[in-house]
Structures are given as C-alpha cells and as structure tokens.
Amino acid sequence: MSLLSRVTSPAELRKLPAAELPLLADEIRDFLIDAVTRTGGHLGPNLGVVELTIALHRVFDSPYDRIVFDTGHQSYVHKLLTGRQDFSRLRMKGGLSGYPSRAESEHDLVENSHASTALSYADGLAKATQLLGQYDRHTVAVIGDGALTGGLAWEALNNIAEARDRPLVIVVNDNERSYARTVGGLANHLATLRTTQGYERFLALGKEALQRTPLVGQPIFDALHGAKKGFKDAFAPQGMFEDLGLKYLGPIDGHDLGAVEQALRQARNFGGPVIVHCLTVKGRGYRPAEQDEADRFHAVNPIDPYTCLPISPSAGVSWTSVFGEELLALGAERPDLVAITAAMLQPVGLAPFAKAYPDRTFDVGIAEQHAVTSAAGLATGGLHPVVAVYATFLNRAFDQVLMDVALHRLGVTFVLDRSGVTGSDGASHNGMWDLSVLQVVPGLRLAAPRDAEQLRAQLREAVEVEDAPTVVRFPKGNVGPVVEAVERVGGTDVLLRTGPAPEILLVAVGVTASACLDAARLLLAEGFTATVVDPRWVKPVDPALARLAAAHRLVVTVEDGGRTGGVGSAVAQALRDADVDVPVRVLGLPQEFLGHAARGEILEETGLTGTGVAAQTAVFAKNLLPTRGANPRHAG
C-alpha cells in the first residue's frame, strides 16, 4: 500500500514519521506526472510545491487553521493531502476543479484563481480571528513571487504590517516565475536575497571561530552581532520587508522538508506577521518541465509523459497565433506600435513581436491596472499601445480603462484572448464579462471577429483609431473556416439570407456566426426564413442594424457573453432610439458563475449551438409573430 493512499487527511499526514516524508514526496510527484499528463492541467507549479505543501499540513491544522493559496495553480498537492485523490476527470465536468473549490472540501477556503488576492483575504481572516478571540487559530497565505508583482498584494502588505501583534504567516513560494520568468524590481530584490543566502552561514562560522579565541573573541562577536542589522542590509537586503514591520525568515530551501517545517513552526509561534521565504523549482522532479525555459510546463494539455508529445495533436491554427502573426506584421509597418502584457507574453501570442521588437514590448508582471495606465501614458507620449491580456483579467483594470484611457480619448487597443467560454478552468477564467462591462465606457469601440481574416482586418482597423480605446476579442482554441459575407450594409456583413423576404434577423456576435448560420438553415426546415448578419464592430451599434431590423419581424441576437447588459441589450436600445418597433430577443450566457467543463459542453448547455439557437428562435417566432410568416409553407 502506497504512502499516498494512506494519507487521506492532514491528520493522517502528521502521523507519518519524518523519515517517510521524502518517499511520500516522490509518490506525489509520480502521481502528478501520471495524472496531469493524462487530463491536462497545471503541472509545473504543483511539482514545485510538494515539500512545501507537506510541511504546511504538518505544521498547521487545516481547516481550523486557514490556508489560502494565491491563484490556486499550485493547489493539486493540497487536494491530494486533503483526501481528493481521484484525478481521472480533473478540470472536466463532474471531476475535480483545477483550483481550490469550496464545493469540494472544507479545506478550500477561497476560490481565488485571479492572482495577488491571497494576502488581502488573509488580512481579513486574521483580523476576524483576533476580534473573535480565537487566539489558537492561525492564518497562512501562500503567494508566489509572480503574484507579488501585483499591486493588490502590496496594498495588503501595507495593512498587514500595521498590526505587529496579529499572527499571520505569509509563505513566499519563490520559483522566479509566474507563467514565465518574473520581471521587475521586486524580482531583482528577491534575486538578491537568493544570492546572499550564505550570510547566516557566514555569521555562524564567525561565531564559532571567534568564540574559540581567548579573551577577545567573545567581545568581538558581541560587537558584530550588535551590528547584525547593518550587515544584513549590506549582505542580504531583506530590509524592505523588515522595515515594513514584517519578520523575515529565509531564504529557505523549499525542497528541504525539515528546514521548511522548522521555519513554519517558528513563524507560527512568533505572534505577529511573518514572511517565510521559500526557494522552489517550478517543475521539480520532472526533467522535461525543469528544462522547459518557456514556462516549465506551467499548464499542459494531455501529453505523453515520456515524449511530451500531445496525445491529440492540434490540426488547426489558434486564434492566438493569428493575432501574434498579424501584430508582428503591423509592427514592421508601424514603428509607433508597442505591446504590453501582464506576465503572459507567451500565452497571449506576443512572443514573436517581443523577439523582433524587444524595446517595444513591455511585460509589467501581474499588474493589469498598471498595464492599462502605463498604456495611457505611452499613448499620451505619441505611441499606439496594444495591451494583450485574457478577457477575464481585463475586469481587474476596469477603472483604468474608463478613467485613464477613455476619459482622455486615447488610442489604446486592447486585445482580449480567451473571450467567451473557456471551459476547463471554470468560473474565474470564462471571459464572459467584457461585452457587458465595456458597454458603459463612453467612446470605446469593440470588435468581435468571426474568423481569422476578420481578426486580421479588425486588428488593423483598431490600431488606426487614435482618439478612443478599441477592443478586439476572440475565443480560446482554433479558428474555424472563413465565413464569407454575401453583402455589406453599412459596417455590417450579411452572411446569409434563406428566403426572398426573411422574417427573422439573426445578429451573430463574433464566433457565434457559425451557430447562427446552422440555426438559419434549421429554421428554414421549420418554415421560418432568416437573415444572418455579423455587425463586426458591436460597440457602438451600427446604424445599419436598425435599417435591417426594420425589414424583419423579429430580431434575435446571439453572443458568447452574459445576457445582462451585453450586445443584445445595446441592440435593443439602439432600435428603440431609432423608433424601430420590432421585438428583440437576446441569447447569451446566463448571468451566473459557470462550472468547469469543456467549452462545447457549456455552449450546448447554454443553448449557443446551432440547434440550440434554432430551437429557441423557433419558440420566439411562434409566440411573437402574429402569423407564421410569409413563408409559403405556412400559407393557409
């Protein structure tokens, strides 16, 4: 019987003798490599925190002691040690979430899969514990050096340090990376701490040598020890943390179980805020991950664990790569074009641009707010910034989009990768909010390309705008076939007409075009004729849509964003403003946090496939149209 199978809870883990823990760590790594390469998921981050997580659960009594994992990329080991060892459907419908999940376990307190939030949660938890008089209860926040590049983390540290008698343990999991290598001044500071970890050894050796020296040895050592703070500032500049009022322990080898346990016990007993600085290796114990310079197998699709080749090789071209290629071409034509991202250079497709134009590429770390306002400064200075982030992460910088870019009518282009349904990463990563959130921003223009050709064209149109923010959004995955227009009316593409006098106008937003085309053909079999249009730019609403709507008896909008306040709502308002009295019905995602499942499964469940759109539209038509239309199949 394996050690891992015996560890069904932290209590069982604490019963293991220390001598068996290295074997348990090896079993956990073997399990992760086997399981995660089968399903896909966050592999590298979890391989790097095996010993650290074991030590956390041996020193602290979860769930009474609260352990909060920042981002949650590294929570798989925590899941294993808290009784969740069935990884067969990891990140699939009905299986384990890829992040902490309250629905799964009482040990999962915070589902915070957006970065830099754990310290603020922990600050609140520690305050609550103190106010309630729960003096034997501990709060622990585990945060990576990448997440420490986020401003929210430093706002929290500023408050945590204020109460020096409030117990709170901050574990810095320092692997020099978020997705890729951590950048910025903090990264440089932590690098200095890493390279000066010999300071304590130097002091210990000096003490031993001096205390062997008769008469003068002890006084000299006392004098040196009294100057310890000065020496530390010179040799190991951890003063940034200590000057805030935070006790600092480290740096510690995060793969030395004994050392980590000892440091955590010291921190637990200190009685105030403590930083425990652990050095770990992302991808530890799996050579292909350790040697992957791009992101140390941060997240993998199903792969062969020996060859690392994909189980099901992609036969298509990704939306991300199309964007990356077109931006590179634009960079050659436009020397004023610059690119910005927030710790996601590779995932959002900026690597080719960065390689060609390193001086025009800025990775600001996990700091979306700073990215946007810095872009505003670049635009004010005469350049045209392209800010590329996942759609879900632009939410974090809404105020900056509104007040720093739009208010000043600055030409900044935002490119939102993974918009709409992403699926397997769950509620926090579905990019379903942008179409609603951005509707309220005055002057902003928003494009939703339906295919690769439109992505290229609309990106070029976006960067030509110099007096307003522009947004280009596209989904996760591979692009589909090109969808040709049969006509352009104003700025709107007409994709299909299924009869000479169509009754229903289907307004397709971006990649919903293919579902709307399928739906129009299915509706024809039901006796309803339709026109399918793609507005291309969905904010502001094209005036041509009102004219098109006036020639139909029902308008149905279809979008892969939330139904509340999205494109459908804007179209309905535009028709009212134009005195076009045609009923409008809105199809989109329900306004709720969608669980993890495959993208196709979620689209099926929410009625955004061709059959789903056709079925819902047929119901609308039967209920709203006075007669069943001009289609001769329904005459008489």
XYZ file of C-alpha atoms in Angstrom, residues 171-442:
272
model
C 4.770 31.948 2.686
C 6.511 33.307 -0.396
C 6.878 30.461 -2.881
C 9.771 31.924 -4.852
C 10.430 29.989 -8.045
C 11.409 33.083 -10.081
C 8.336 32.642 -12.273
C 4.664 33.319 -12.816
C 3.940 31.879 -16.264
C 7.396 32.807 -17.442
C 10.286 34.412 -15.550
C 9.208 37.027 -13.009
C 10.097 40.570 -14.024
C 10.534 43.918 -12.280
C 12.174 45.477 -9.270
C 10.706 43.014 -6.766
C 12.080 40.120 -8.807
C 15.502 41.761 -8.654
C 15.203 42.196 -4.893
C 14.268 38.555 -4.349
C 17.109 37.521 -6.644
C 19.478 39.442 -4.363
C 18.126 37.572 -1.351
C 18.613 34.264 -3.155
C 22.233 35.030 -3.964
C 23.086 36.101 -0.410
C 21.688 33.159 1.493
C 25.226 32.403 2.706
C 25.019 35.320 5.134
C 23.674 33.306 8.072
C 26.228 30.569 7.422
C 28.945 33.234 7.444
C 27.696 34.602 10.783
C 27.504 31.115 12.326
C 31.042 30.196 11.238
C 32.318 33.530 12.502
C 30.723 32.973 15.889
C 32.325 29.558 16.200
C 35.779 30.846 15.251
C 35.679 33.949 17.428
C 34.354 32.167 20.494
C 37.360 29.825 20.306
C 39.655 32.878 20.516
C 40.666 33.578 24.143
C 39.766 36.889 25.799
C 38.965 38.980 22.725
C 36.802 36.564 20.776
C 33.512 36.981 22.637
C 33.605 40.820 22.775
C 34.356 40.992 19.053
C 31.494 38.623 18.281
C 29.115 40.625 20.505
C 30.045 43.774 18.634
C 29.483 42.098 15.293
C 26.185 40.616 16.433
C 25.052 44.033 17.594
C 25.699 45.273 14.062
C 23.690 42.405 12.589
C 21.080 44.679 11.060
C 23.744 46.658 9.253
C 25.425 43.525 7.991
C 22.117 42.139 6.753
C 21.376 45.330 4.868
C 24.760 45.052 3.221
C 24.897 41.329 2.562
C 21.220 40.313 2.415
C 18.975 43.326 1.788
C 15.758 41.984 3.292
C 15.174 45.365 4.913
C 12.288 46.056 2.550
C 10.206 43.512 4.448
C 11.603 44.176 7.918
C 11.198 47.930 7.565
C 7.516 47.344 6.884
C 7.315 45.618 10.237
C 7.309 42.073 8.903
C 9.531 39.457 10.475
C 11.534 37.756 7.717
C 12.707 34.130 7.747
C 14.813 32.862 4.905
C 15.611 32.265 2.242
C 14.911 28.587 2.863
C 15.304 25.628 0.544
C 11.658 24.888 -0.210
C 12.505 21.269 -1.035
C 14.152 20.596 2.350
C 11.229 19.292 4.384
C 12.986 19.639 7.711
C 14.048 23.212 7.050
C 10.612 24.268 5.840
C 8.858 22.651 8.808
C 11.241 24.322 11.243
C 10.725 27.753 9.656
C 6.945 27.345 9.612
C 6.892 26.354 13.286
C 8.982 29.404 14.149
C 6.625 31.602 12.151
C 3.542 30.026 13.724
C 4.849 30.740 17.231
C 6.055 34.276 16.577
C 2.794 36.060 17.375
C 2.876 38.631 14.584
C 3.127 38.870 10.792
C 5.980 36.762 9.405
C 7.281 36.204 5.886
C 8.744 32.769 5.236
C 10.742 32.987 2.008
C 10.999 29.543 0.355
C 13.054 28.907 -2.760
C 11.473 26.270 -5.001
C 11.958 24.943 -8.505
C 8.958 25.009 -10.810
C 8.610 21.585 -12.438
C 10.809 19.936 -9.787
C 11.434 16.221 -10.330
C 10.272 16.075 -13.960
C 13.203 16.803 -16.221
C 11.192 17.934 -19.279
C 9.446 20.526 -17.121
C 12.651 21.688 -15.443
C 14.265 22.152 -18.860
C 11.330 23.981 -20.448
C 12.530 27.570 -20.470
C 9.223 28.999 -21.712
C 7.064 28.230 -18.664
C 8.316 24.997 -17.008
C 5.140 23.182 -18.102
C 3.011 25.724 -16.273
C -0.090 24.267 -17.902
C -0.185 21.312 -20.250
C -2.727 19.685 -22.496
C -2.827 15.874 -22.380
C 0.646 14.676 -23.360
C 2.709 11.509 -23.393
C 4.702 11.724 -20.133
C 7.802 10.232 -21.764
C 7.934 12.003 -25.126
C 5.935 15.073 -24.018
C 4.167 14.992 -27.373
C 0.460 15.878 -27.385
C -1.944 12.936 -27.169
C -4.220 14.597 -29.723
C -2.141 16.973 -31.851
C -3.975 20.099 -32.909
C -4.846 20.122 -36.570
C -5.763 23.779 -36.652
C -4.411 27.270 -36.199
C -5.115 29.045 -32.929
C -6.721 32.448 -32.651
C -3.768 33.486 -30.507
C -1.227 32.655 -33.210
C -3.217 34.530 -35.865
C -3.176 37.618 -33.663
C 0.540 37.218 -32.957
C 1.409 36.965 -36.639
C -0.688 39.983 -37.597
C 0.707 42.129 -34.792
C 4.219 41.221 -35.916
C 3.357 42.347 -39.453
C 1.859 45.569 -38.117
C 4.978 46.163 -36.056
C 7.077 46.223 -39.219
C 4.725 48.777 -40.765
C 4.139 50.913 -37.664
C 7.212 51.951 -35.641
C 4.862 53.673 -33.178
C 3.230 50.370 -32.230
C 4.160 48.959 -28.805
C 2.917 45.853 -26.976
C 2.084 45.431 -23.295
C 1.054 42.367 -21.320
C 0.719 41.333 -17.688
C 3.007 38.331 -17.123
C 1.526 36.487 -20.113
C 3.867 37.125 -23.024
C 3.666 33.581 -24.419
C 0.007 32.773 -23.636
C -1.361 35.843 -25.444
C 0.851 35.464 -28.512
C 3.258 38.368 -28.035
C 6.449 36.282 -28.158
C 7.109 36.853 -31.910
C 6.625 40.615 -31.516
C 8.852 40.642 -28.425
C 11.599 38.769 -30.234
C 11.510 41.160 -33.188
C 10.975 44.333 -31.142
C 12.222 43.803 -27.579
C 12.456 47.550 -26.927
C 8.808 47.967 -27.897
C 7.479 45.152 -25.688
C 6.641 45.598 -22.011
C 5.764 42.774 -19.620
C 4.652 44.521 -16.411
C 4.108 41.423 -14.273
C 0.733 40.526 -12.795
C -0.335 44.170 -12.770
C -3.221 44.752 -15.146
C -4.105 48.125 -13.635
C -0.584 49.393 -14.162
C -0.518 47.929 -17.672
C -3.542 49.971 -18.713
C -2.492 53.281 -17.184
C 1.049 52.814 -18.456
C -0.516 52.299 -21.887
C -2.355 55.582 -21.396
C 0.975 57.249 -20.764
C 2.502 55.660 -23.866
C -0.438 56.868 -25.948
C -0.170 60.366 -24.494
C 3.505 60.264 -25.436
C 2.714 59.603 -29.089
C 2.757 55.821 -29.406
C -0.055 53.326 -30.020
C -0.071 50.627 -27.338
C -1.626 47.193 -27.833
C -2.495 45.689 -24.444
C -2.929 41.913 -24.739
C -4.497 40.020 -21.816
C -7.007 37.260 -21.204
C -10.539 38.642 -21.308
C -11.223 37.619 -17.701
C -8.284 39.684 -16.460
C -9.352 42.972 -18.022
C -12.038 43.117 -15.317
C -9.244 43.923 -12.868
C -8.413 47.143 -14.708
C -11.881 48.491 -15.466
C -11.359 51.820 -13.689
C -8.168 52.406 -15.640
C -9.894 51.670 -18.957
C -12.704 54.044 -18.031
C -10.899 56.945 -16.377
C -7.315 56.767 -17.602
C -7.843 55.792 -21.240
C -11.418 56.536 -22.328
C -11.803 59.810 -20.422
C -8.692 61.113 -22.166
C -9.788 59.758 -25.563
C -6.542 57.899 -26.005
C -5.765 55.473 -28.792
C -5.090 52.260 -26.896
C -6.020 48.875 -28.377
C -6.983 46.069 -26.014
C -6.749 42.520 -27.370
C -8.753 40.059 -25.291
C -7.718 36.445 -25.702
C -9.907 33.623 -24.267
C -13.080 35.692 -24.507
C -16.448 33.992 -24.032
C -16.459 30.416 -22.769
C -13.081 28.905 -21.939
C -14.444 25.922 -20.034
C -11.977 23.767 -18.146
C -10.576 26.487 -15.879
C -14.031 27.245 -14.542
C -15.850 30.335 -13.390
C -12.869 32.598 -12.842
C -11.489 32.150 -16.351
C -14.580 32.271 -18.557
C -14.169 35.575 -20.416
C -17.891 36.259 -20.374
C -17.971 39.707 -18.764
C -16.295 42.060 -21.252
C -19.258 42.534 -23.602
C -21.341 43.718 -20.654
C -18.733 45.592 -18.622
C -17.315 47.564 -21.541
C -20.704 48.715 -22.824
C -20.705 51.515 -20.258
C -17.380 53.023 -21.399
C -18.037 56.162 -23.484
